[in-house]
Short mmCIF file of C-alpha atoms and ligand atoms in Angstrom, two decimals:
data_model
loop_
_atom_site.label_atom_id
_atom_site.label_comp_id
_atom_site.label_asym_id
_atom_site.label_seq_id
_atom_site.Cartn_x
_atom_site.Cartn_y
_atom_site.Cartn_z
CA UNK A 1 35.26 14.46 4.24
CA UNK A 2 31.81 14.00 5.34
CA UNK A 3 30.44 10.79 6.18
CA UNK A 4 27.12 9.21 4.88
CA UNK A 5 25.19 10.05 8.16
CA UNK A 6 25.47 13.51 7.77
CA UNK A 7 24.67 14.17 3.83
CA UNK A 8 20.89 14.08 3.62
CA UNK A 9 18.81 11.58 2.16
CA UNK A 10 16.82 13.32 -0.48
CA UNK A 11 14.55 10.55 -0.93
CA UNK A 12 12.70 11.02 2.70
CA UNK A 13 12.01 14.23 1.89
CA UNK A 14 8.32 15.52 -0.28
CA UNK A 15 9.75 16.46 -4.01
CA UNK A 16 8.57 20.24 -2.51
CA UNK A 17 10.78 20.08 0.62
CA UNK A 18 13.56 18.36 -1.86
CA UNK A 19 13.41 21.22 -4.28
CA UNK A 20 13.21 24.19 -1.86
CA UNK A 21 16.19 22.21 -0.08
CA UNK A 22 18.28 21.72 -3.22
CA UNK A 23 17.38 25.03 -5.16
CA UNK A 24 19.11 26.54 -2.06
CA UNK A 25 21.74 24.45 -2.09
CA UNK A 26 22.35 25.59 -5.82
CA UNK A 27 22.38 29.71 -5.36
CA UNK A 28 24.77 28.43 -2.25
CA UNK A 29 26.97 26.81 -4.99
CA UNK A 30 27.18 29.80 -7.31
CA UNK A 31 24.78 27.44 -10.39
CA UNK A 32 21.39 28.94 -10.05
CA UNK A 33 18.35 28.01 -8.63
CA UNK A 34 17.23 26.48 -11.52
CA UNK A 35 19.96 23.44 -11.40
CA UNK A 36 18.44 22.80 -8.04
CA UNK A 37 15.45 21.83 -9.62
CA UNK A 38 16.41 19.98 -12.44
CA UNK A 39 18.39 17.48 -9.69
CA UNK A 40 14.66 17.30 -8.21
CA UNK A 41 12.97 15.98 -11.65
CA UNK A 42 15.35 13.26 -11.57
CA UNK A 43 14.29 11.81 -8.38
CA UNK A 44 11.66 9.83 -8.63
CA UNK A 45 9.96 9.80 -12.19
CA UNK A 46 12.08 9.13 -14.31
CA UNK A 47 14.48 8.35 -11.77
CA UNK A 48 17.88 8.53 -12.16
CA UNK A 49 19.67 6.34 -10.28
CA UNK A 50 22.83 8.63 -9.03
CA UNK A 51 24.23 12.28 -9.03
CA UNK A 52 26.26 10.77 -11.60
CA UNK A 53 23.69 10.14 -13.82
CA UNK A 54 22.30 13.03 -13.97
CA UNK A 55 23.93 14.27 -17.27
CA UNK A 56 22.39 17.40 -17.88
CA UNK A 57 24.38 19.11 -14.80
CA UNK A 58 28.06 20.04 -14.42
CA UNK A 59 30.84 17.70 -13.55
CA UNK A 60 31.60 19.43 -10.73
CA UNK A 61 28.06 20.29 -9.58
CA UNK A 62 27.59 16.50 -9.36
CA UNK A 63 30.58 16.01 -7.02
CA UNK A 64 29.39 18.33 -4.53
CA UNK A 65 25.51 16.83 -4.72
CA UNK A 66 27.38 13.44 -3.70
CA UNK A 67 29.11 14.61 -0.83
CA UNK A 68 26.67 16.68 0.27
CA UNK A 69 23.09 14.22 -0.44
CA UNK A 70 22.39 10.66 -0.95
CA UNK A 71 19.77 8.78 -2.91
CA UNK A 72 19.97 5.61 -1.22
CA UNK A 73 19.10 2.40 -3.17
CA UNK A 74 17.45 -0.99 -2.27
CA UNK A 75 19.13 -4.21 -2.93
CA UNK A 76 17.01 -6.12 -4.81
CA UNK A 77 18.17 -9.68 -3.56
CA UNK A 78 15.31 -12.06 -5.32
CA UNK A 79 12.29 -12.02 -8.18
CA UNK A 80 9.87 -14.87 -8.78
CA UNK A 81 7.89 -14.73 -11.34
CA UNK A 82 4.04 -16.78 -11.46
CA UNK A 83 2.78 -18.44 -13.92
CA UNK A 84 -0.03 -15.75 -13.91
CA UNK A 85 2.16 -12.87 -14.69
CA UNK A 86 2.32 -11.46 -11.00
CA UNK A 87 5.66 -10.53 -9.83
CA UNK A 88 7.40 -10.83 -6.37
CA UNK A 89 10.53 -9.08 -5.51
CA UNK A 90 12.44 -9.06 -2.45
CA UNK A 91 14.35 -6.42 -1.50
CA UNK A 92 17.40 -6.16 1.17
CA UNK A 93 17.87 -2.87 3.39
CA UNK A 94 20.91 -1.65 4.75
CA UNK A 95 20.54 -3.12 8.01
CA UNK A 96 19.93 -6.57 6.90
CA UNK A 97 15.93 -6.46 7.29
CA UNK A 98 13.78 -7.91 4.25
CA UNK A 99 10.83 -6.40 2.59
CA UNK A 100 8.07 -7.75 -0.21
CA UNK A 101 6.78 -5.81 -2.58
CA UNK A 102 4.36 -7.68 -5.47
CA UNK A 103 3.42 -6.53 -8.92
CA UNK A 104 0.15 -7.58 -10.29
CA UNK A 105 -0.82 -6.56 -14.09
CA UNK A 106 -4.43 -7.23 -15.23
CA UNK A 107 -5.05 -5.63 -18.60
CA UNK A 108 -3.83 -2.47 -18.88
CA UNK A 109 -2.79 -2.19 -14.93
CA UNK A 110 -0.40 -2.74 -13.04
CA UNK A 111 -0.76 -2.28 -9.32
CA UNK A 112 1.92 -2.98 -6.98
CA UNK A 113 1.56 -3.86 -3.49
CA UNK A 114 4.04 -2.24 -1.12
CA UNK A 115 5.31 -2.94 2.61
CA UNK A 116 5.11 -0.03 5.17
CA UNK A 117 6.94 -2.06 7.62
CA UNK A 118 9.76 -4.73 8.64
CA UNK A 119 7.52 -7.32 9.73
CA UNK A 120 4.24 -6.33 11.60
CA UNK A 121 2.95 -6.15 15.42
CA UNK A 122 -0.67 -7.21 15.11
CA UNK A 123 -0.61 -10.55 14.64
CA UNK A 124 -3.51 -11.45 13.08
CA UNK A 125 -3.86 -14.84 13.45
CA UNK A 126 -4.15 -16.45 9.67
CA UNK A 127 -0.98 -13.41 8.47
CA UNK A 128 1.86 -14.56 7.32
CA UNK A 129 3.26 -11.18 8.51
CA UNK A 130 1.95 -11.62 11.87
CA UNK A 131 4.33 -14.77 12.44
CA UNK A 132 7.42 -13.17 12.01
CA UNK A 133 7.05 -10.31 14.72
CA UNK A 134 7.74 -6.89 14.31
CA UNK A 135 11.31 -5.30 13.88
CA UNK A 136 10.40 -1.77 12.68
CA UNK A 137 9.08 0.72 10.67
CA UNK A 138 10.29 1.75 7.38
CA UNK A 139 11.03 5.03 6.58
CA UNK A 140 9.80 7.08 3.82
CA UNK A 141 12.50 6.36 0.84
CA UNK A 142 12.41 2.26 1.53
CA UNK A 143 8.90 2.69 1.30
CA UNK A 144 8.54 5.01 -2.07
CA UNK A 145 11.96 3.64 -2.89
CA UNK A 146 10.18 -0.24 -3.36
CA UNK A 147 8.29 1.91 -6.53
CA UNK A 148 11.45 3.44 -7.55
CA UNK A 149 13.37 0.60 -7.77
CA UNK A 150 11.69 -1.32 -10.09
CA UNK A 151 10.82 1.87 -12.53
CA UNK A 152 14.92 1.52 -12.45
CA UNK A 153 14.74 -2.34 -13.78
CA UNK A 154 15.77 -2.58 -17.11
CA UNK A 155 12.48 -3.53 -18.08
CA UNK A 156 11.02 -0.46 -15.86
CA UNK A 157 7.62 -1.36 -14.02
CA UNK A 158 5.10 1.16 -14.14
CA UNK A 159 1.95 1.07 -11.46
CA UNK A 160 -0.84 2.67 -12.42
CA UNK A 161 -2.08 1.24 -9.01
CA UNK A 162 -0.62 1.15 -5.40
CA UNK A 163 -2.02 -0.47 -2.75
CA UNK A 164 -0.62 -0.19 1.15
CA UNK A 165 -1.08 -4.16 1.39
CA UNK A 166 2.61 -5.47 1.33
CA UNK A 167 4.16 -6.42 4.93
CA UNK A 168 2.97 -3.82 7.88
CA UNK A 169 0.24 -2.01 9.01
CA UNK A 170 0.61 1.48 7.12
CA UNK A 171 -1.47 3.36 10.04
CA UNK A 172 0.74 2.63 12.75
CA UNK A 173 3.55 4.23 10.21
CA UNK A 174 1.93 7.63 9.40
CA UNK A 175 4.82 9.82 9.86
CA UNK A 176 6.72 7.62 6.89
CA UNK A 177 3.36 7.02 5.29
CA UNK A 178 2.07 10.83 5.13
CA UNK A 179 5.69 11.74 3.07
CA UNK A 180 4.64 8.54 0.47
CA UNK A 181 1.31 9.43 -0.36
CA UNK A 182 2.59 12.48 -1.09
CA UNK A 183 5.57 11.34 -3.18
CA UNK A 184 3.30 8.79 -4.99
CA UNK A 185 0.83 11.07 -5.87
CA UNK A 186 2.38 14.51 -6.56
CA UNK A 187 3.61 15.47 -10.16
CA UNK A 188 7.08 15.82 -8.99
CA UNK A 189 7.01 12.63 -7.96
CA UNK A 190 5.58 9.72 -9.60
CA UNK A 191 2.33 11.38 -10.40
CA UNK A 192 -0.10 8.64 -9.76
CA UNK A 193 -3.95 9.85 -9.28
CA UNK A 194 -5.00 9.23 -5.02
CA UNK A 195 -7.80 7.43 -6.45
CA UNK A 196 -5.78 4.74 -7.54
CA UNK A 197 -3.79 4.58 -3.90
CA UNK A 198 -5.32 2.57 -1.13
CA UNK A 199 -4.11 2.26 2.21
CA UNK A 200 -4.94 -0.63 3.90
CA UNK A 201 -5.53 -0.73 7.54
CA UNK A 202 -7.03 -2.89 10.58
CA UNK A 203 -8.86 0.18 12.00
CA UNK A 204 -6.10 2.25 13.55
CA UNK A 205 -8.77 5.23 14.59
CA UNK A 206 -5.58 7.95 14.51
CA UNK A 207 -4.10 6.77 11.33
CA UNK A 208 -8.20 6.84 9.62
CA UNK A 209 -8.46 10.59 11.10
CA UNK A 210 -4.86 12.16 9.60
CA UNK A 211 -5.94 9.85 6.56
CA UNK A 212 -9.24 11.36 6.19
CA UNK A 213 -7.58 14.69 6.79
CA UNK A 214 -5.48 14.61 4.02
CA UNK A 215 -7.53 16.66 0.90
CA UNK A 216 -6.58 13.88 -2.04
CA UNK A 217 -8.93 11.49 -2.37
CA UNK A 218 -7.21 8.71 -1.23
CA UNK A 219 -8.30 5.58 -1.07
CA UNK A 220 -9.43 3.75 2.77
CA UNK A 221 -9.71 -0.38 2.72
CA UNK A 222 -10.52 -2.04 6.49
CA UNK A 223 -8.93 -5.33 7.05
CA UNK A 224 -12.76 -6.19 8.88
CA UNK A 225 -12.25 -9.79 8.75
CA UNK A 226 -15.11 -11.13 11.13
CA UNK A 227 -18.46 -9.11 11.63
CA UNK A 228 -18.89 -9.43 15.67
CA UNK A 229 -16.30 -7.65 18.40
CA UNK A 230 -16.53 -11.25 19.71
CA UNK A 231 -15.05 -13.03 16.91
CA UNK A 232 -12.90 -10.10 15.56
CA UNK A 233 -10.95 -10.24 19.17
CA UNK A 234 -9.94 -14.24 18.22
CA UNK A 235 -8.95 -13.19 14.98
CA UNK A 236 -7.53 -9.98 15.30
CA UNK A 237 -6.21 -9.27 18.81
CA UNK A 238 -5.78 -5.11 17.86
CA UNK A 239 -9.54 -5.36 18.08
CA UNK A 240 -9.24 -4.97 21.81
CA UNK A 241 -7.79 -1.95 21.00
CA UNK A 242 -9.49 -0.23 18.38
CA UNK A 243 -13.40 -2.20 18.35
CA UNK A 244 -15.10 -2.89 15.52
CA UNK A 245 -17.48 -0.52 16.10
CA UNK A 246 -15.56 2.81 16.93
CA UNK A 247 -13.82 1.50 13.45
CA UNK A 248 -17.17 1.15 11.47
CA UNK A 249 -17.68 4.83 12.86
CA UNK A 250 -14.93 6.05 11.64
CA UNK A 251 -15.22 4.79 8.23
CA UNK A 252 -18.72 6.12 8.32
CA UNK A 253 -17.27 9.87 8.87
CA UNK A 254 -14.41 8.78 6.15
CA UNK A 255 -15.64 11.29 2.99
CA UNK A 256 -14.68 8.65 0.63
CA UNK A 257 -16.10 5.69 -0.34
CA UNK A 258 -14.49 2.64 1.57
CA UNK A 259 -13.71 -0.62 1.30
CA UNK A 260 -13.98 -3.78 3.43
CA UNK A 261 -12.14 -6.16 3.40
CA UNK A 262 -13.26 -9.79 4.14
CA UNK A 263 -10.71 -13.50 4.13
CA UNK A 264 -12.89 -16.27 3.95
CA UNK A 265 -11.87 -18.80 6.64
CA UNK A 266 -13.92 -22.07 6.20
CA UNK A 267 -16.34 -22.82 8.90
CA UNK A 268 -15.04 -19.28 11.19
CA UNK A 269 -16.69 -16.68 9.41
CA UNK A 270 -18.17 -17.71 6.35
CA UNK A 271 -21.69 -18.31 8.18
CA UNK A 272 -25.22 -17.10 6.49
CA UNK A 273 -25.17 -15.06 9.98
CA UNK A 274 -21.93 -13.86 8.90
CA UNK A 275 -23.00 -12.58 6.01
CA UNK A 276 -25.88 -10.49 6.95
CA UNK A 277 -24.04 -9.45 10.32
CA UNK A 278 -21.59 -7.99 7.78
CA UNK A 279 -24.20 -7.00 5.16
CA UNK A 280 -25.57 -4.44 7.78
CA UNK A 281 -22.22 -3.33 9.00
CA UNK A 282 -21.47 -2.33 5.13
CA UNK A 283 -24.30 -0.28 5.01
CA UNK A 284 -23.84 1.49 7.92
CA UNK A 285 -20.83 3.31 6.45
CA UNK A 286 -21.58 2.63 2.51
CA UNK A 287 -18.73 0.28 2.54
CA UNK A 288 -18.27 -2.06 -1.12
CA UNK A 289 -17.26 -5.57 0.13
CA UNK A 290 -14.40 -7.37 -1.25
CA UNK A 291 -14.05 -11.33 -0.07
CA UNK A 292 -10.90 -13.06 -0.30
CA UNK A 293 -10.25 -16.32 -0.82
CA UNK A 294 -7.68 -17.41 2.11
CA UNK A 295 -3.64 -17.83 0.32
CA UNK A 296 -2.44 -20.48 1.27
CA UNK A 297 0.74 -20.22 3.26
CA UNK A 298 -0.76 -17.79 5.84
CA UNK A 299 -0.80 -18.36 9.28
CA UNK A 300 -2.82 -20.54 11.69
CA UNK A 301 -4.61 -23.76 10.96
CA UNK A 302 -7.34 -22.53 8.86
CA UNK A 303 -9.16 -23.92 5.79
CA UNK A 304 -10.03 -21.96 2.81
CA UNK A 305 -13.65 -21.60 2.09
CA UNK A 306 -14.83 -23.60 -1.06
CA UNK A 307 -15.20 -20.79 -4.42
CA UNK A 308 -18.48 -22.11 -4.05
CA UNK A 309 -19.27 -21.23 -0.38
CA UNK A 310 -17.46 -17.83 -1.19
CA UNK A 311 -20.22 -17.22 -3.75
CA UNK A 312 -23.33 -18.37 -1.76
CA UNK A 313 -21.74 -16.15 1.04
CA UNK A 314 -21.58 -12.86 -1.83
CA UNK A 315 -24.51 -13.99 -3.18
CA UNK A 316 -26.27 -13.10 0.06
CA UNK A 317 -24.08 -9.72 0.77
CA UNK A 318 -25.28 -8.64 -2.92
CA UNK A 319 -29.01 -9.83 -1.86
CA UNK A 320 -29.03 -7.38 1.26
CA UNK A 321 -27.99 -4.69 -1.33
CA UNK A 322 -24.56 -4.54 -0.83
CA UNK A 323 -22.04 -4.21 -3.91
CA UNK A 324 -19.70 -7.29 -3.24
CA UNK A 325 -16.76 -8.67 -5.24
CA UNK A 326 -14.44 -11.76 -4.83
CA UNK A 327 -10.71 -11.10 -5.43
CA UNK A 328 -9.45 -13.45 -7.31
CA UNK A 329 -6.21 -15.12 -5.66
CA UNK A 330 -2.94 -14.08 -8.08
CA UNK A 331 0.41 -15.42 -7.94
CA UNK A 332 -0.29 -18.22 -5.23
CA UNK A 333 2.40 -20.61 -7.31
CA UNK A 334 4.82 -17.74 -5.92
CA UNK A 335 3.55 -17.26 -2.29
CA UNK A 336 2.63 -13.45 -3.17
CA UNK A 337 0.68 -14.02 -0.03
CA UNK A 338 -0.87 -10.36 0.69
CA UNK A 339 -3.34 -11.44 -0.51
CA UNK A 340 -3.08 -10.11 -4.01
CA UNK A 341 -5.74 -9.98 -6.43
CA UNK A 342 -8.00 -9.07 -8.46
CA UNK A 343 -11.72 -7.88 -8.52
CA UNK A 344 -14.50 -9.50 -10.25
CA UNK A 345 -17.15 -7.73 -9.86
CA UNK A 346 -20.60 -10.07 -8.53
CA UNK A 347 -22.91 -7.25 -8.81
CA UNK A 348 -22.71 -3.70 -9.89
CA UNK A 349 -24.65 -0.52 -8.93
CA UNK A 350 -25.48 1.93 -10.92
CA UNK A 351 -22.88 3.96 -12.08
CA UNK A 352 -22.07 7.37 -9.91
CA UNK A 353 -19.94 10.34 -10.64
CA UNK A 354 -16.17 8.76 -10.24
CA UNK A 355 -15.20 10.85 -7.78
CA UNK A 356 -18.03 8.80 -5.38
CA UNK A 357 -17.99 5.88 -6.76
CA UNK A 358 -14.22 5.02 -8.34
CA UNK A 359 -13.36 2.15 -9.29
CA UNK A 360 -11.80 -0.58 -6.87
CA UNK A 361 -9.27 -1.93 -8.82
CA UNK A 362 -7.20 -4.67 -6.18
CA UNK A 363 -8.59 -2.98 -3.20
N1 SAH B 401 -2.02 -4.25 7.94
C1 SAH B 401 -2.82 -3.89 6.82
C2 SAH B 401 -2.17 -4.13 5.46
C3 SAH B 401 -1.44 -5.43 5.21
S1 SAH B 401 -2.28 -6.91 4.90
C4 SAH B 401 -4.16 -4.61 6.90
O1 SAH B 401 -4.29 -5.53 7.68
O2 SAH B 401 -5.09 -4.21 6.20
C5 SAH B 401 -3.21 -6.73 3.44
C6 SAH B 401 -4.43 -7.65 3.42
O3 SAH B 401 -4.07 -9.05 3.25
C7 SAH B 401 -5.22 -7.57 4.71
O4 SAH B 401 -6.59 -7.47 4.44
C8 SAH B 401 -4.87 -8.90 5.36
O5 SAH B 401 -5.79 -9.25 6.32
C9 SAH B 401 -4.83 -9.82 4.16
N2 SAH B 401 -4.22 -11.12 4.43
C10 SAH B 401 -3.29 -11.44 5.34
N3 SAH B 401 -3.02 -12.76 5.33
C11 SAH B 401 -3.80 -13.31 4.37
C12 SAH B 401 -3.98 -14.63 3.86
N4 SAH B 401 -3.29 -15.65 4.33
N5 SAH B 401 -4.88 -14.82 2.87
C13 SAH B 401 -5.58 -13.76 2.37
N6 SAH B 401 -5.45 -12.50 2.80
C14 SAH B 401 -4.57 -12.27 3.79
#
């Protein structure tokens, strides 16, 4: 009998190392290649859920998938819903840990926000994240398995958007990560364009350089936060680390176009100096700005800025010629506190050729 350890878990694999893997298996078993890859089509989209489910192939064929694979689930263990339509669901992995993952529709949408991580290490000092420590990294199938799950629901989710802004810090997870973006984006697997995936990162300079590496055009946000090294060290302490400026670098050599992202803390960095400090840091690298207003139930004894001081602080960032957007806050009634949200747009350049441009749908 073979134990659970030793089958393989098909969902860390890519759906091309999954096929190659279970086409052999399948000349091995005397049933042809070709059932090999029909188990891989049921993996991730549509999913099935089990060997057993997967009616199309023998009985027996099945039988020995089970003992020799598994396709392990997540327990989904809570949902709340907000009054705004945005979705939270909690899911429990097999060694007790917790993870978020949020689902935000807006029109015709629906981008979900994913964890990359059991808690996080960076402790950034208004994250909710940051509180609880860091236990460990997740491994590729809890993190693609968080978008396979709830395509399982009865009432299936479908993201057209994901964005790498659930617990963790995605960068300092690449070898998980790297598998996911390909699972997420690849036909075989759930087939979703890179331009609509974002990873979401402090600055991690290694994690930015495989990113950049990779030939999708995947999307880059920067967790910026505070223009100066000086106040980016209070707020961040991985600043010490990787410095603003060796990050602003590295977005500059990033091919794509990136994103910064800015949370409004009243009276800490939501200063007219701020502003154009950041203004001129945007440019550098081309960056679009996105502000967002602080969620409540962070971290830290912080004040939101007012929705007013949030516009006379974009009003200035779209003055120095900088595209700028506020997010707006979604499913606060629910604590969906990543930070979820979505984009309206202060000021709009002139359209470019997608593949520059994009759009920036939560990121
Ligand atoms: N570690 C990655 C991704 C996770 S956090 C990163 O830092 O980018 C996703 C985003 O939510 C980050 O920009 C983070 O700074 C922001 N965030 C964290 N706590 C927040 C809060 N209380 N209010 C608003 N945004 C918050």
């Amino acid at each position: 009998m073979t134990t659970p350890a030793e089958r393989t878990n098909l969902l860390d694999l890519t759906p091309a190392a999954a096929e190659a893997l279970l086409r052999e298996f399948a000349t091995a078993r005397g049933v042809g290649a070709y059932r090999g890859g029909q188990v891989a089509r049921h993996l991730w989209s549509p999913a099935a859920p089990d060997f057993q489910a997967m009616t199309d192939l023998p009985l027996a064929f099945r039988s020995e998938l089970d003992a020799a694979f598994t396709l392990p689930r997540l327990e989904l263990t809570t949902e709340q819903r907000s009054t705004d339509g945005t979705r939270k669901f909690l899911f429990r992995l097999h060694d007790g840990q917790t993870i978020e993952t949020v689902a935000i529709p807006d029109g015709d949408r629906v981008t979900l926000c994913i964890s990359s991580q059991a808690g996080c290490a960076l402790q950034c000092s208004f994250c909710a994240t940051g509180l609880m420590g860091f236990y460990r990294n997740l491994t590729p199938s809890e993190i693609a398995g968080q978008v396979r799950e709830l395509a399982l629901l009865p009432e299936p989710v479908k993201p057209t958007n994901i964005v790498f802004m659930g617990m963790g810090e995605p960068l300092m997870n690449w070898k998980a990560v790297q598998v996911v973006l390909t699972i997420l984006n690849d036909p075989a697997g759930f087939g979703i364009g890179a331009r609509h995936i974002t990873v979401s990162t402090v600055g991690v300079l290694p994690g930015i350089e495989a990113l950049a590496k990779r030939p999708e055009q995947f999307r880059l946000a920067i967790s910026v936060h505070a223009p100066s090294d000086e106040l980016r060290r209070r707020l961040m302490p991985v600043n010490i680390k990787f410095p603003l400026e060796q990050v602003i670098d590295a977005a500059a050599t990033f091919s794509r176009r990136v994103t910064f992202e800015y949370v409004m803390l009243g009276g800490v960095n939501d200063q007219p100096e701020h502003a154009s400090q950041l203004a001129a840091l945007a440019k550098r690298c081309g960056a679009f700005v996105n502000l967002i207003p602080l969620h409540p139930g962070g971290a830290g004894a912080y004040t939101p800025t007012s929705t007013a001081g949030i516009q006379r602080f974009a009003a200035l960032i779209a003055k120095a010629g900088v595209e700028v957007a506020v997010r707006k806050s979604r499913g606060t009634d629910i604590a969906a506190a990543c930070g979820q949200l979505r984009v309206e747009r202060l000021r709009r350049r002139p359209p470019r050729a997608p593949d520059q441009h994009g759009e920036i749908e939560v990121a």
